Amino acid sequence: MSNSPLGTGAALLSARRPFHIGIDLGGTKIAGALLSGAGEVLAEARTPTPAGADLIVAAVIGLAQSLRTTLQADHAAADVDAIGIGSAGVVDIATGAILDATEAIPGWRGTALAERVTAATGLPVRVINDVHAHALGEQRALDIPTAHSTLLVAVGTGIGGSFLVGGVPLLGAHSVGGHIGHVPTPAAAGIRCSCGALGHAEGSGSGTGIAANYLASGGEALDGPAIVERAGAGEQRARDAIERSARTVGELVGGLVNTLDPHNVVLSGGVPGIGPLWWQPFERAARAELLPRTRGVDLLLGRSAAAACRGAASLWDERLWLELLAQVDTPPHRPLS
Ligand SMILES: [Zn+2]
């Protein structure tokens, strides 16, 4: 576990209570940030995601305690008020439990995350899906007005999404809203998705998809970063694998923009960070799909490394939280028979 030093004394002194901890829990790493009430990041820490639900919960607790200790080392009288967590998987925000999770985190399904972290820390905990947390954080980092709708597309090991209306993520009727990786997409045809279906965007458009495209075109079994390195060295097969992957995300985003007509589209995650080799075919494919009135939409690259932590901490914004709860408290509509 590595901690960055607490922000400058002046920054901390200017920070007013309450202090929140935001945690971003993914398949490869767990990141945490200590935030002031004004949303300023005062300290950060991270640790690799261990194998198994019990060890993951212990790592989250350890990270939270280390950030709390960092705060108290500088200000003995100060304490953390609450914790927000953005976790991979389908989250029941009403209980903070994980309803479902893919094999990216084996055994994560069914974990009573909020309850267990509260029991160990004595702090109240709120949990949301990590991509929704990311979207909430990017909206703040990019200074996007709450009145604007925002589509966030996160492309990493998998593909996730979040659609914010009035600054609130659309959770859906079963808390599955935002699983945009599972949209059938032409450039992903014939490739198996992590959910088992053929032709979903995630199978070709994710970092794992770059590897699948490389393999499908006769290349060796390499991971995404190794293929990016080969592409950088000029290997055509590697460049083609990245191009197909980027085109897949472009087709997906183009279709979603036509469906939702968002004010802003934000691309985040490691894959869009590959650079022009990815971004140019992505943008070309996305714009080729757009209807005339959506053609001017801005496609932005996310900019905040701590976005998901910041977004998770923002769950302690009571207006936001009540609007999220209102979505899951609504029973499904049953037409009169
Ligand atoms: Zn799928």
CSV table of C-alpha atoms and ligand atoms in Angstrom, one decimal:
chain,number,residue,atom,x,y,z
A,1,MET,CA,0.0,0.0,0.0
A,2,SER,CA,1.4,3.4,-0.9
A,3,ASN,CA,0.3,6.7,0.4
A,4,SER,CA,0.9,10.1,-1.1
A,5,PRO,CA,1.7,12.9,1.5
A,6,LEU,CA,-1.2,15.0,2.7
A,7,GLY,CA,-1.8,18.2,0.8
A,8,THR,CA,-0.1,21.4,1.9
A,9,GLY,CA,-0.9,22.7,5.4
A,10,ALA,CA,-2.7,25.7,3.9
A,11,ALA,CA,-4.9,23.4,1.7
A,12,LEU,CA,-5.8,21.3,4.7
A,13,LEU,CA,-6.5,24.3,7.0
A,14,SER,CA,-8.7,25.9,4.3
A,15,ALA,CA,-10.6,22.6,4.1
A,16,ARG,CA,-13.7,22.7,6.3
A,17,ARG,CA,-15.4,19.7,7.8
A,18,PRO,CA,-16.8,17.3,6.9
A,19,PHE,CA,-14.1,15.0,5.6
A,20,HIS,CA,-15.0,12.1,3.4
A,21,ILE,CA,-13.2,9.1,2.0
A,22,GLY,CA,-13.9,8.0,-1.5
A,23,ILE,CA,-12.9,4.5,-2.7
A,24,ASP,CA,-12.7,3.1,-6.2
A,25,LEU,CA,-12.8,-0.7,-6.1
A,26,GLY,CA,-12.0,-2.4,-9.4
A,27,GLY,CA,-10.7,-5.8,-10.6
A,28,THR,CA,-7.0,-4.9,-10.5
A,29,LYS,CA,-6.7,-2.1,-8.0
A,30,ILE,CA,-8.4,-0.4,-5.1
A,31,ALA,CA,-7.8,3.4,-4.9
A,32,GLY,CA,-8.8,5.7,-2.0
A,33,ALA,CA,-8.9,9.5,-1.5
A,34,LEU,CA,-9.4,11.7,1.5
A,35,LEU,CA,-11.6,14.7,0.5
A,36,SER,CA,-12.5,17.9,2.1
A,37,GLY,CA,-16.1,19.0,2.3
A,38,ALA,CA,-15.3,21.2,-0.7
A,39,GLY,CA,-14.3,18.2,-2.8
A,40,GLU,CA,-10.6,18.8,-2.6
A,41,VAL,CA,-8.4,15.7,-2.7
A,42,LEU,CA,-6.1,15.9,0.4
A,43,ALA,CA,-4.5,12.5,0.3
A,44,GLU,CA,-4.5,9.4,-1.8
A,45,ALA,CA,-3.7,5.7,-1.4
A,46,ARG,CA,-3.9,2.6,-3.4
A,47,THR,CA,-3.4,-1.2,-3.2
A,48,PRO,CA,-3.7,-4.1,-5.7
A,49,THR,CA,-7.1,-5.9,-5.5
A,50,PRO,CA,-6.5,-9.2,-3.6
A,51,ALA,CA,-8.2,-12.5,-4.6
A,52,GLY,CA,-11.4,-13.3,-2.6
A,53,ALA,CA,-14.2,-11.2,-1.1
A,54,ASP,CA,-12.9,-11.4,2.5
A,55,LEU,CA,-9.5,-10.1,1.5
A,56,ILE,CA,-11.0,-7.4,-0.7
A,57,VAL,CA,-13.2,-6.1,2.2
A,58,ALA,CA,-10.1,-6.2,4.5
A,59,ALA,CA,-8.1,-4.2,1.9
A,60,VAL,CA,-10.9,-1.6,1.7
A,61,ILE,CA,-11.0,-1.3,5.5
A,62,GLY,CA,-7.2,-1.0,5.6
A,63,LEU,CA,-7.2,1.7,3.0
A,64,ALA,CA,-9.9,3.7,4.8
A,65,GLN,CA,-8.1,3.4,8.1
A,66,SER,CA,-4.7,4.5,6.6
A,67,LEU,CA,-6.4,7.7,5.1
A,68,ARG,CA,-8.1,8.3,8.4
A,69,THR,CA,-4.7,8.0,10.2
A,70,THR,CA,-3.1,10.4,7.6
A,71,LEU,CA,-5.8,13.0,8.5
A,72,GLN,CA,-5.4,12.6,12.2
A,73,ALA,CA,-1.6,12.8,12.0
A,74,ASP,CA,-1.9,16.4,10.9
A,75,HIS,CA,-5.1,17.3,12.8
A,76,ALA,CA,-5.6,15.3,15.9
A,77,ALA,CA,-9.1,16.7,16.4
A,78,ALA,CA,-10.2,15.9,12.9
A,79,ASP,CA,-12.0,12.7,11.8
A,80,VAL,CA,-13.6,11.3,8.8
A,81,ASP,CA,-17.4,11.6,8.7
A,82,ALA,CA,-18.3,9.0,6.1
A,83,ILE,CA,-17.1,6.7,3.3
A,84,GLY,CA,-18.4,6.4,-0.3
A,85,ILE,CA,-17.4,3.4,-2.4
A,86,GLY,CA,-17.6,2.9,-6.1
A,87,SER,CA,-17.5,-0.9,-6.7
A,88,ALA,CA,-17.3,-3.1,-9.7
A,89,GLY,CA,-20.5,-5.1,-10.1
A,90,VAL,CA,-24.2,-4.5,-9.8
A,91,VAL,CA,-24.8,-2.7,-6.5
A,92,ASP,CA,-28.0,-2.5,-4.4
A,93,ILE,CA,-27.5,1.1,-3.3
A,94,ALA,CA,-30.3,0.8,-0.6
A,95,THR,CA,-28.2,-1.8,1.3
A,96,GLY,CA,-24.7,-1.3,-0.1
A,97,ALA,CA,-24.5,-5.0,-1.1
A,98,ILE,CA,-23.2,-6.5,-4.3
A,99,LEU,CA,-26.1,-8.0,-6.2
A,100,ASP,CA,-24.0,-9.4,-9.1
A,101,ALA,CA,-20.4,-9.4,-10.3
A,102,THR,CA,-18.5,-10.9,-13.2
A,103,GLU,CA,-15.5,-13.2,-13.0
A,104,ALA,CA,-13.3,-10.0,-13.0
A,105,ILE,CA,-13.8,-10.3,-9.2
A,106,PRO,CA,-14.5,-14.0,-8.3
A,107,GLY,CA,-16.7,-14.4,-5.3
A,108,TRP,CA,-17.7,-10.7,-5.1
A,109,ARG,CA,-21.4,-11.4,-5.7
A,110,GLY,CA,-23.4,-11.3,-2.5
A,111,THR,CA,-20.9,-9.3,-0.4
A,112,ALA,CA,-22.5,-7.1,2.2
A,113,LEU,CA,-19.9,-4.4,1.5
A,114,ALA,CA,-21.4,-1.3,3.3
A,115,GLU,CA,-22.4,-3.4,6.3
A,116,ARG,CA,-18.9,-4.9,6.8
A,117,VAL,CA,-17.0,-1.7,6.3
A,118,THR,CA,-19.3,0.1,8.7
A,119,ALA,CA,-18.8,-2.7,11.3
A,120,ALA,CA,-15.1,-2.4,11.1
A,121,THR,CA,-14.7,1.4,11.0
A,122,GLY,CA,-17.8,2.7,12.8
A,123,LEU,CA,-18.4,5.0,9.8
A,124,PRO,CA,-21.5,5.2,7.6
A,125,VAL,CA,-20.9,3.8,4.1
A,126,ARG,CA,-22.7,4.4,0.8
A,127,VAL,CA,-21.9,2.2,-2.3
A,128,ILE,CA,-22.6,2.6,-6.0
A,129,ASN,CA,-21.3,0.9,-9.2
A,130,ASP,CA,-17.8,2.1,-10.0
A,131,VAL,CA,-18.6,3.5,-13.4
A,132,HIS,CA,-21.5,5.6,-12.0
A,133,ALA,CA,-19.0,6.9,-9.4
A,134,HIS,CA,-16.5,7.7,-12.2
A,135,ALA,CA,-19.2,9.6,-14.1
A,136,LEU,CA,-20.1,11.6,-11.0
A,137,GLY,CA,-16.4,12.5,-10.4
A,138,GLU,CA,-15.7,13.4,-14.1
A,139,GLN,CA,-18.8,15.7,-14.1
A,140,ARG,CA,-17.2,17.6,-11.2
A,141,ALA,CA,-13.6,17.5,-12.6
A,142,LEU,CA,-14.7,18.7,-16.0
A,143,ASP,CA,-17.0,21.4,-14.4
A,144,ILE,CA,-20.0,20.2,-16.4
A,145,PRO,CA,-23.1,22.0,-15.3
A,146,THR,CA,-25.6,19.7,-13.5
A,147,ALA,CA,-28.3,20.8,-16.0
A,148,HIS,CA,-26.3,19.0,-18.8
A,149,SER,CA,-26.8,15.4,-19.5
A,150,THR,CA,-23.6,13.4,-19.7
A,151,LEU,CA,-22.8,10.0,-21.1
A,152,LEU,CA,-19.6,8.5,-19.6
A,153,VAL,CA,-18.0,5.6,-21.4
A,154,ALA,CA,-15.3,3.8,-19.5
A,155,VAL,CA,-13.1,1.5,-21.6
A,156,GLY,CA,-10.6,-0.6,-19.8
A,157,THR,CA,-10.5,-4.3,-19.1
A,158,GLY,CA,-14.2,-4.2,-19.9
A,159,ILE,CA,-16.6,-1.5,-21.1
A,160,GLY,CA,-18.9,0.3,-18.7
A,161,GLY,CA,-21.1,3.4,-18.9
A,162,SER,CA,-23.1,5.8,-17.0
A,163,PHE,CA,-25.8,8.3,-18.1
A,164,LEU,CA,-26.3,11.3,-15.9
A,165,VAL,CA,-29.5,13.4,-16.1
A,166,GLY,CA,-29.6,16.4,-13.8
A,167,GLY,CA,-26.3,15.2,-12.3
A,168,VAL,CA,-27.9,11.8,-11.3
A,169,PRO,CA,-26.9,8.4,-12.8
A,170,LEU,CA,-29.7,6.4,-14.4
A,171,LEU,CA,-29.7,3.2,-12.3
A,172,GLY,CA,-32.5,1.4,-14.1
A,173,ALA,CA,-35.2,-0.9,-12.9
A,174,HIS,CA,-32.8,-3.6,-11.8
A,175,SER,CA,-29.7,-1.5,-11.0
A,176,VAL,CA,-28.1,-2.7,-14.2
A,177,GLY,CA,-28.4,0.7,-16.1
A,178,GLY,CA,-25.1,1.7,-17.8
A,179,HIS,CA,-24.0,-1.8,-18.9
A,180,ILE,CA,-23.3,-0.5,-22.3
A,181,GLY,CA,-20.6,-3.1,-23.1
A,182,HIS,CA,-23.4,-5.5,-23.9
A,183,VAL,CA,-24.8,-3.7,-26.9
A,184,PRO,CA,-24.5,-5.7,-30.2
A,185,THR,CA,-22.1,-3.8,-32.4
A,186,PRO,CA,-21.1,-4.6,-36.0
A,187,ALA,CA,-17.3,-4.3,-35.6
A,188,ALA,CA,-17.5,-6.9,-32.7
A,189,ALA,CA,-19.2,-9.5,-34.9
A,190,GLY,CA,-18.1,-13.1,-34.2
A,191,ILE,CA,-16.2,-12.2,-31.0
A,192,ARG,CA,-17.3,-13.7,-27.7
A,193,CYS,CA,-18.2,-11.2,-25.0
A,194,SER,CA,-17.4,-11.7,-21.2
A,195,CYS,CA,-21.2,-12.3,-20.7
A,196,GLY,CA,-21.1,-15.3,-23.1
A,197,ALA,CA,-22.9,-13.6,-26.1
A,198,LEU,CA,-21.4,-13.1,-29.5
A,199,GLY,CA,-20.9,-9.7,-31.0
A,200,HIS,CA,-21.3,-7.4,-27.9
A,201,ALA,CA,-19.2,-4.3,-28.0
A,202,GLU,CA,-17.1,-5.4,-25.0
A,203,GLY,CA,-15.8,-8.5,-26.8
A,204,SER,CA,-13.9,-6.3,-29.3
A,205,GLY,CA,-13.9,-2.8,-27.9
A,206,SER,CA,-12.3,-3.4,-24.4
A,207,GLY,CA,-8.6,-3.8,-23.6
A,208,THR,CA,-9.3,-7.5,-23.5
A,209,GLY,CA,-11.0,-7.1,-26.9
A,210,ILE,CA,-7.8,-5.7,-28.4
A,211,ALA,CA,-6.1,-9.0,-27.5
A,212,ALA,CA,-9.1,-10.9,-29.0
A,213,ASN,CA,-8.9,-9.0,-32.2
A,214,TYR,CA,-5.1,-9.6,-32.5
A,215,LEU,CA,-5.6,-13.3,-31.9
A,216,ALA,CA,-8.5,-13.5,-34.4
A,217,SER,CA,-6.3,-12.0,-37.1
A,218,GLY,CA,-3.7,-14.7,-36.6
A,219,GLY,CA,-1.5,-13.0,-34.0
A,220,GLU,CA,-0.1,-14.5,-30.8
A,221,ALA,CA,-1.9,-14.5,-27.4
A,222,LEU,CA,-0.6,-11.2,-26.0
A,223,ASP,CA,-2.2,-8.8,-23.6
A,224,GLY,CA,-3.4,-5.3,-24.6
A,225,PRO,CA,-0.3,-3.3,-23.4
A,226,ALA,CA,2.0,-5.7,-25.3
A,227,ILE,CA,-0.1,-5.2,-28.5
A,228,VAL,CA,0.0,-1.4,-28.0
A,229,GLU,CA,3.8,-1.6,-27.7
A,230,ARG,CA,4.0,-3.6,-31.0
A,231,ALA,CA,1.7,-1.1,-32.7
A,232,GLY,CA,3.9,1.7,-31.5
A,233,ALA,CA,6.9,-0.1,-33.1
A,234,GLY,CA,4.9,-0.1,-36.4
A,235,GLU,CA,3.5,-3.7,-36.6
A,236,GLN,CA,0.5,-3.6,-38.9
A,237,ARG,CA,-1.4,-6.5,-37.3
A,238,ALA,CA,-1.2,-4.8,-33.9
A,239,ARG,CA,-2.3,-1.5,-35.4
A,240,ASP,CA,-5.3,-3.2,-37.1
A,241,ALA,CA,-6.3,-4.9,-33.8
A,242,ILE,CA,-6.4,-1.5,-32.1
A,243,GLU,CA,-8.2,0.1,-35.0
A,244,ARG,CA,-11.0,-2.6,-35.0
A,245,SER,CA,-11.3,-2.2,-31.2
A,246,ALA,CA,-11.5,1.6,-31.5
A,247,ARG,CA,-14.1,1.3,-34.3
A,248,THR,CA,-16.2,-1.0,-32.1
A,249,VAL,CA,-16.3,1.7,-29.4
A,250,GLY,CA,-17.0,4.4,-32.0
A,251,GLU,CA,-20.0,2.5,-33.4
A,252,LEU,CA,-21.3,1.9,-29.8
A,253,VAL,CA,-20.9,5.6,-28.8
A,254,GLY,CA,-22.4,6.8,-32.1
A,255,GLY,CA,-25.5,4.7,-31.5
A,256,LEU,CA,-25.8,5.8,-27.9
A,257,VAL,CA,-25.5,9.4,-28.8
A,258,ASN,CA,-28.4,9.0,-31.3
A,259,THR,CA,-30.4,7.3,-28.6
A,260,LEU,CA,-29.7,9.6,-25.7
A,261,ASP,CA,-28.7,12.9,-27.3
A,262,PRO,CA,-26.4,13.8,-24.4
A,263,HIS,CA,-25.0,17.3,-23.9
A,264,ASN,CA,-21.5,15.8,-23.3
A,265,VAL,CA,-19.8,12.5,-24.0
A,266,VAL,CA,-16.7,11.6,-21.8
A,267,LEU,CA,-14.4,8.8,-22.6
A,268,SER,CA,-12.3,7.4,-19.7
A,269,GLY,CA,-10.3,4.4,-18.8
A,270,GLY,CA,-6.9,3.1,-19.9
A,271,VAL,CA,-7.8,2.3,-23.5
A,272,PRO,CA,-8.8,5.9,-24.8
A,273,GLY,CA,-5.5,6.9,-23.2
A,274,ILE,CA,-3.6,4.9,-25.9
A,275,GLY,CA,-3.6,8.1,-28.0
A,276,PRO,CA,-4.2,9.0,-31.7
A,277,LEU,CA,-3.8,5.4,-32.8
A,278,TRP,CA,-7.0,4.6,-30.9
A,279,TRP,CA,-8.8,8.0,-30.8
A,280,GLN,CA,-8.8,8.7,-34.5
A,281,PRO,CA,-10.5,5.5,-35.7
A,282,PHE,CA,-12.8,5.8,-32.6
A,283,GLU,CA,-13.9,9.3,-33.4
A,284,ARG,CA,-14.3,8.6,-37.2
A,285,ALA,CA,-16.5,5.6,-36.5
A,286,ALA,CA,-18.6,7.4,-33.9
A,287,ARG,CA,-19.2,10.5,-36.1
A,288,ALA,CA,-20.1,8.3,-39.1
A,289,GLU,CA,-23.1,7.0,-37.1
A,290,LEU,CA,-24.5,10.3,-35.9
A,291,LEU,CA,-27.8,11.7,-37.0
A,292,PRO,CA,-27.6,15.3,-38.5
A,293,ARG,CA,-28.7,17.1,-35.3
A,294,THR,CA,-26.2,15.2,-33.0
A,295,ARG,CA,-23.2,15.7,-35.3
A,296,GLY,CA,-21.8,18.6,-33.3
A,297,VAL,CA,-21.5,16.6,-30.0
A,298,ASP,CA,-18.2,17.0,-28.2
A,299,LEU,CA,-16.3,13.8,-27.5
A,300,LEU,CA,-14.2,14.6,-24.4
A,301,LEU,CA,-11.3,12.6,-22.8
A,302,GLY,CA,-11.8,12.3,-19.0
A,303,ARG,CA,-9.1,14.0,-17.1
A,304,SER,CA,-9.3,13.1,-13.5
A,305,ALA,CA,-7.2,10.2,-12.1
A,306,ALA,CA,-9.2,10.4,-8.9
A,307,ALA,CA,-12.6,10.8,-10.6
A,308,ALA,CA,-14.1,7.6,-9.2
A,309,CYS,CA,-13.0,8.3,-5.6
A,310,ARG,CA,-14.3,11.9,-5.9
A,311,GLY,CA,-17.6,10.6,-7.3
A,312,ALA,CA,-17.9,7.9,-4.6
A,313,ALA,CA,-17.4,10.6,-1.9
A,314,SER,CA,-20.1,12.7,-3.6
A,315,LEU,CA,-22.7,10.1,-2.6
A,316,TRP,CA,-22.8,12.1,0.7
A,317,ASP,CA,-24.4,14.9,-1.2
A,318,GLU,CA,-27.9,14.4,0.2
A,319,ARG,CA,-29.8,15.8,-2.9
A,320,LEU,CA,-28.0,13.3,-5.1
A,321,TRP,CA,-28.5,10.4,-2.7
A,322,LEU,CA,-32.2,11.0,-2.3
A,323,GLU,CA,-32.7,11.1,-6.0
A,324,LEU,CA,-30.7,7.8,-6.4
A,325,LEU,CA,-32.8,6.1,-3.7
A,326,ALA,CA,-36.0,7.3,-5.3
A,327,GLN,CA,-35.1,5.3,-8.4
A,328,VAL,CA,-34.6,2.0,-6.5
A,329,ASP,CA,-37.5,2.5,-4.2
A,330,THR,CA,-40.0,2.6,-7.1
A,331,PRO,CA,-41.7,-0.8,-7.6
A,332,PRO,CA,-42.0,-1.9,-11.2
A,333,HIS,CA,-45.2,-0.7,-12.9
A,334,ARG,CA,-47.8,-3.4,-13.4
A,335,PRO,CA,-50.5,-2.5,-15.9
A,336,LEU,CA,-54.1,-3.1,-14.8
A,337,SER,CA,-55.4,-6.4,-16.2
B,1,ZN,ZN,-22.0,-9.1,-23.4
